[in-house]
Amino acid sequence: MNDKAKQWIDRYLDVYQLVTRRISAEMREHLGEDLTNDQFQVVRLINSMPQCTSSQLADTLAVGKSSITAIVNRLVDAGILYRTRDEADRRQVYLALTDYGTSIFESAQEQVRNIISPYLKHFEEKDIEMFISMFEKLGQLMQESGGRKN
């Protein structure tokens, strides 16, 4: 690895840490008692995935199944999620939002958008689109091959 690549990686890590810490802190402050940051991510994924399972959540979030189970149990106990079993395979358990969970998610989603949107006014639309497209490409590479294929 050359020096330029090392500098890019260090810059990426520095700004990633700063941005994620700041956004997480603001989310904690604004989401308050409704959802933790981790719970918000889980609820957001369940909202976007029909017939979502705990295994899918663990894979998508790159965390252990026990961590997901603990989060899901708290969300079920809070009335935000419910579990259903597949009629054909009773071992398969799907997760879905309750009506209350949907309202909590929509409120939290709006709060997160309100946290991030003021920063966007400092950039041109084409720059925002380019940044998001490049970040999506990085995410896709990480999901597919770990970025190790040429």
PDB file of C-alpha atoms in Angstrom:
ATOM      1  CA  MET A   1       0.000   0.000   0.000  1.00  0.00           C
ATOM      2  CA  ASN A   2       1.406   3.366  -0.987  1.00  0.00           C
ATOM      3  CA  ASP A   3       1.545   6.520   1.143  1.00  0.00           C
ATOM      4  CA  LYS A   4      -1.312   8.175  -0.769  1.00  0.00           C
ATOM      5  CA  ALA A   5      -3.627   5.224  -0.044  1.00  0.00           C
ATOM      6  CA  LYS A   6      -2.645   5.326   3.640  1.00  0.00           C
ATOM      7  CA  GLN A   7      -3.473   9.048   3.777  1.00  0.00           C
ATOM      8  CA  TRP A   8      -6.884   8.461   2.131  1.00  0.00           C
ATOM      9  CA  ILE A   9      -7.691   5.698   4.583  1.00  0.00           C
ATOM     10  CA  ASP A  10      -6.647   7.816   7.565  1.00  0.00           C
ATOM     11  CA  ARG A  11      -8.726  10.768   6.311  1.00  0.00           C
ATOM     12  CA  TYR A  12     -11.710   8.492   5.733  1.00  0.00           C
ATOM     13  CA  LEU A  13     -11.455   6.988   9.222  1.00  0.00           C
ATOM     14  CA  ASP A  14     -11.075  10.415  10.851  1.00  0.00           C
ATOM     15  CA  VAL A  15     -14.120  11.928   9.155  1.00  0.00           C
ATOM     16  CA  TYR A  16     -16.193   8.746   9.472  1.00  0.00           C
ATOM     17  CA  GLN A  17     -15.579   8.703  13.220  1.00  0.00           C
ATOM     18  CA  LEU A  18     -16.403  12.408  13.594  1.00  0.00           C
ATOM     19  CA  VAL A  19     -19.594  12.276  11.502  1.00  0.00           C
ATOM     20  CA  THR A  20     -20.984   9.068  12.985  1.00  0.00           C
ATOM     21  CA  ARG A  21     -20.287  10.164  16.570  1.00  0.00           C
ATOM     22  CA  ARG A  22     -21.921  13.552  16.037  1.00  0.00           C
ATOM     23  CA  ILE A  23     -24.981  12.162  14.267  1.00  0.00           C
ATOM     24  CA  SER A  24     -25.316   9.391  16.869  1.00  0.00           C
ATOM     25  CA  ALA A  25     -25.133  11.948  19.686  1.00  0.00           C
ATOM     26  CA  GLU A  26     -27.792  14.134  18.064  1.00  0.00           C
ATOM     27  CA  MET A  27     -29.991  11.098  17.407  1.00  0.00           C
ATOM     28  CA  ARG A  28     -29.682  10.019  21.054  1.00  0.00           C
ATOM     29  CA  GLU A  29     -30.682  13.500  22.126  1.00  0.00           C
ATOM     30  CA  HIS A  30     -33.665  13.805  19.759  1.00  0.00           C
ATOM     31  CA  LEU A  31     -34.962  10.231  19.747  1.00  0.00           C
ATOM     32  CA  GLY A  32     -34.903  10.254  23.518  1.00  0.00           C
ATOM     33  CA  GLU A  33     -36.798   7.445  25.122  1.00  0.00           C
ATOM     34  CA  ASP A  34     -38.552   6.183  21.978  1.00  0.00           C
ATOM     35  CA  LEU A  35     -35.627   4.358  20.347  1.00  0.00           C
ATOM     36  CA  THR A  36     -31.888   3.903  20.753  1.00  0.00           C
ATOM     37  CA  ASN A  37     -29.697   4.329  17.658  1.00  0.00           C
ATOM     38  CA  ASP A  38     -29.374   0.544  17.296  1.00  0.00           C
ATOM     39  CA  GLN A  39     -33.109   0.071  17.702  1.00  0.00           C
ATOM     40  CA  PHE A  40     -33.748   2.744  15.075  1.00  0.00           C
ATOM     41  CA  GLN A  41     -31.494   0.908  12.603  1.00  0.00           C
ATOM     42  CA  VAL A  42     -33.310  -2.375  13.282  1.00  0.00           C
ATOM     43  CA  VAL A  43     -36.763  -0.798  12.956  1.00  0.00           C
ATOM     44  CA  ARG A  44     -35.685   0.982   9.766  1.00  0.00           C
ATOM     45  CA  LEU A  45     -34.535  -2.296   8.216  1.00  0.00           C
ATOM     46  CA  ILE A  46     -37.666  -4.174   9.255  1.00  0.00           C
ATOM     47  CA  ASN A  47     -39.767  -1.395   7.758  1.00  0.00           C
ATOM     48  CA  SER A  48     -37.961  -1.815   4.426  1.00  0.00           C
ATOM     49  CA  MET A  49     -37.871  -5.647   4.311  1.00  0.00           C
ATOM     50  CA  PRO A  50     -41.027  -7.686   3.930  1.00  0.00           C
ATOM     51  CA  GLN A  51     -40.734 -10.966   5.835  1.00  0.00           C
ATOM     52  CA  CYS A  52     -37.615  -9.869   7.692  1.00  0.00           C
ATOM     53  CA  THR A  53     -35.892 -12.372   9.981  1.00  0.00           C
ATOM     54  CA  SER A  54     -33.429 -11.927  12.837  1.00  0.00           C
ATOM     55  CA  SER A  55     -30.774 -13.666  10.737  1.00  0.00           C
ATOM     56  CA  GLN A  56     -31.240 -11.152   7.934  1.00  0.00           C
ATOM     57  CA  LEU A  57     -30.892  -8.305  10.417  1.00  0.00           C
ATOM     58  CA  ALA A  58     -27.711  -9.783  11.889  1.00  0.00           C
ATOM     59  CA  ASP A  59     -26.220 -10.241   8.406  1.00  0.00           C
ATOM     60  CA  THR A  60     -27.199  -6.774   7.199  1.00  0.00           C
ATOM     61  CA  LEU A  61     -25.957  -5.021  10.339  1.00  0.00           C
ATOM     62  CA  ALA A  62     -22.894  -7.289  10.631  1.00  0.00           C
ATOM     63  CA  VAL A  63     -23.579  -8.106  14.285  1.00  0.00           C
ATOM     64  CA  GLY A  64     -24.119 -11.301  16.215  1.00  0.00           C
ATOM     65  CA  LYS A  65     -27.513 -12.941  16.377  1.00  0.00           C
ATOM     66  CA  SER A  66     -27.545 -12.618  20.165  1.00  0.00           C
ATOM     67  CA  SER A  67     -27.271  -8.818  19.844  1.00  0.00           C
ATOM     68  CA  ILE A  68     -30.186  -8.751  17.413  1.00  0.00           C
ATOM     69  CA  THR A  69     -32.236 -11.044  19.641  1.00  0.00           C
ATOM     70  CA  ALA A  70     -31.763  -8.697  22.613  1.00  0.00           C
ATOM     71  CA  ILE A  71     -32.789  -5.644  20.562  1.00  0.00           C
ATOM     72  CA  VAL A  72     -35.773  -7.443  19.012  1.00  0.00           C
ATOM     73  CA  ASN A  73     -36.949  -8.684  22.423  1.00  0.00           C
ATOM     74  CA  ARG A  74     -36.909  -5.126  23.803  1.00  0.00           C
ATOM     75  CA  LEU A  75     -38.805  -3.843  20.749  1.00  0.00           C
ATOM     76  CA  VAL A  76     -41.404  -6.615  21.055  1.00  0.00           C
ATOM     77  CA  ASP A  77     -41.807  -5.897  24.781  1.00  0.00           C
ATOM     78  CA  ALA A  78     -42.280  -2.195  23.946  1.00  0.00           C
ATOM     79  CA  GLY A  79     -45.045  -3.032  21.466  1.00  0.00           C
ATOM     80  CA  ILE A  80     -43.031  -1.758  18.484  1.00  0.00           C
ATOM     81  CA  LEU A  81     -42.518  -5.134  16.779  1.00  0.00           C
ATOM     82  CA  TYR A  82     -44.339  -8.425  16.588  1.00  0.00           C
ATOM     83  CA  ARG A  83     -43.275 -11.893  15.493  1.00  0.00           C
ATOM     84  CA  THR A  84     -45.140 -14.221  13.131  1.00  0.00           C
ATOM     85  CA  ARG A  85     -44.358 -17.785  12.139  1.00  0.00           C
ATOM     86  CA  ASP A  86     -44.288 -19.038   8.574  1.00  0.00           C
ATOM     87  CA  GLU A  87     -47.266 -21.310   7.960  1.00  0.00           C
ATOM     88  CA  ALA A  88     -45.200 -23.732   5.845  1.00  0.00           C
ATOM     89  CA  ASP A  89     -42.141 -23.780   8.131  1.00  0.00           C
ATOM     90  CA  ARG A  90     -42.985 -23.018  11.762  1.00  0.00           C
ATOM     91  CA  ARG A  91     -39.272 -22.631  12.572  1.00  0.00           C
ATOM     92  CA  GLN A  92     -39.128 -19.489  10.396  1.00  0.00           C
ATOM     93  CA  VAL A  93     -40.014 -16.354  12.384  1.00  0.00           C
ATOM     94  CA  TYR A  94     -40.716 -13.045  10.672  1.00  0.00           C
ATOM     95  CA  LEU A  95     -40.558  -9.617  12.251  1.00  0.00           C
ATOM     96  CA  ALA A  96     -42.890  -6.731  11.483  1.00  0.00           C
ATOM     97  CA  LEU A  97     -43.812  -3.341  12.873  1.00  0.00           C
ATOM     98  CA  THR A  98     -46.987  -2.896  14.874  1.00  0.00           C
ATOM     99  CA  ASP A  99     -49.130   0.149  14.103  1.00  0.00           C
ATOM    100  CA  TYR A 100     -47.535   1.794  17.126  1.00  0.00           C
ATOM    101  CA  GLY A 101     -44.102   0.774  15.811  1.00  0.00           C
ATOM    102  CA  THR A 102     -44.857   2.335  12.440  1.00  0.00           C
ATOM    103  CA  SER A 103     -45.797   5.627  14.070  1.00  0.00           C
ATOM    104  CA  ILE A 104     -42.658   5.562  16.254  1.00  0.00           C
ATOM    105  CA  PHE A 105     -40.519   4.790  13.183  1.00  0.00           C
ATOM    106  CA  GLU A 106     -42.073   7.560  11.074  1.00  0.00           C
ATOM    107  CA  SER A 107     -41.541  10.083  13.861  1.00  0.00           C
ATOM    108  CA  ALA A 108     -37.928   8.957  14.389  1.00  0.00           C
ATOM    109  CA  GLN A 109     -37.244   8.991  10.630  1.00  0.00           C
ATOM    110  CA  GLU A 110     -38.485  12.587  10.446  1.00  0.00           C
ATOM    111  CA  GLN A 111     -36.301  13.569  13.412  1.00  0.00           C
ATOM    112  CA  VAL A 112     -33.222  11.994  11.782  1.00  0.00           C
ATOM    113  CA  ARG A 113     -33.956  13.829   8.525  1.00  0.00           C
ATOM    114  CA  ASN A 114     -34.248  17.074  10.503  1.00  0.00           C
ATOM    115  CA  ILE A 115     -30.864  16.387  12.119  1.00  0.00           C
ATOM    116  CA  ILE A 116     -29.072  15.776   8.814  1.00  0.00           C
ATOM    117  CA  SER A 117     -30.822  18.161   6.411  1.00  0.00           C
ATOM    118  CA  PRO A 118     -29.301  21.428   7.742  1.00  0.00           C
ATOM    119  CA  TYR A 119     -25.860  20.136   6.752  1.00  0.00           C
ATOM    120  CA  LEU A 120     -26.931  19.478   3.182  1.00  0.00           C
ATOM    121  CA  LYS A 121     -27.551  23.158   2.442  1.00  0.00           C
ATOM    122  CA  HIS A 122     -23.782  23.658   2.449  1.00  0.00           C
ATOM    123  CA  PHE A 123     -23.363  21.475  -0.648  1.00  0.00           C
ATOM    124  CA  GLU A 124     -24.525  21.623  -4.232  1.00  0.00           C
ATOM    125  CA  GLU A 125     -27.026  18.991  -5.315  1.00  0.00           C
ATOM    126  CA  LYS A 126     -24.567  17.381  -7.738  1.00  0.00           C
ATOM    127  CA  ASP A 127     -21.981  17.028  -4.952  1.00  0.00           C
ATOM    128  CA  ILE A 128     -24.512  15.404  -2.618  1.00  0.00           C
ATOM    129  CA  GLU A 129     -25.587  13.003  -5.350  1.00  0.00           C
ATOM    130  CA  MET A 130     -21.962  12.143  -6.186  1.00  0.00           C
ATOM    131  CA  PHE A 131     -21.046  11.584  -2.529  1.00  0.00           C
ATOM    132  CA  ILE A 132     -24.050   9.324  -1.901  1.00  0.00           C
ATOM    133  CA  SER A 133     -23.460   7.385  -5.138  1.00  0.00           C
ATOM    134  CA  MET A 134     -19.828   6.794  -4.241  1.00  0.00           C
ATOM    135  CA  PHE A 135     -20.708   5.773  -0.684  1.00  0.00           C
ATOM    136  CA  GLU A 136     -23.354   3.373  -2.043  1.00  0.00           C
ATOM    137  CA  LYS A 137     -20.738   1.880  -4.358  1.00  0.00           C
ATOM    138  CA  LEU A 138     -18.398   1.380  -1.396  1.00  0.00           C
ATOM    139  CA  GLY A 139     -21.211  -0.307   0.513  1.00  0.00           C
ATOM    140  CA  GLN A 140     -22.023  -2.557  -2.430  1.00  0.00           C
ATOM    141  CA  LEU A 141     -18.381  -3.584  -2.807  1.00  0.00           C
ATOM    142  CA  MET A 142     -18.214  -4.424   0.885  1.00  0.00           C
ATOM    143  CA  GLN A 143     -21.358  -6.547   0.703  1.00  0.00           C
ATOM    144  CA  GLU A 144     -20.408  -8.399  -2.464  1.00  0.00           C
ATOM    145  CA  SER A 145     -16.739  -9.167  -2.216  1.00  0.00           C
ATOM    146  CA  GLY A 146     -15.185  -7.218   0.570  1.00  0.00           C
ATOM    147  CA  GLY A 147     -13.661  -5.027  -2.163  1.00  0.00           C
ATOM    148  CA  ARG A 148     -10.931  -7.560  -2.696  1.00  0.00           C
ATOM    149  CA  LYS A 149     -11.801  -8.550  -6.258  1.00  0.00           C
ATOM    150  CA  ASN A 150     -10.425  -6.513  -9.113  1.00  0.00           C
TER     151      ASN A 150
END
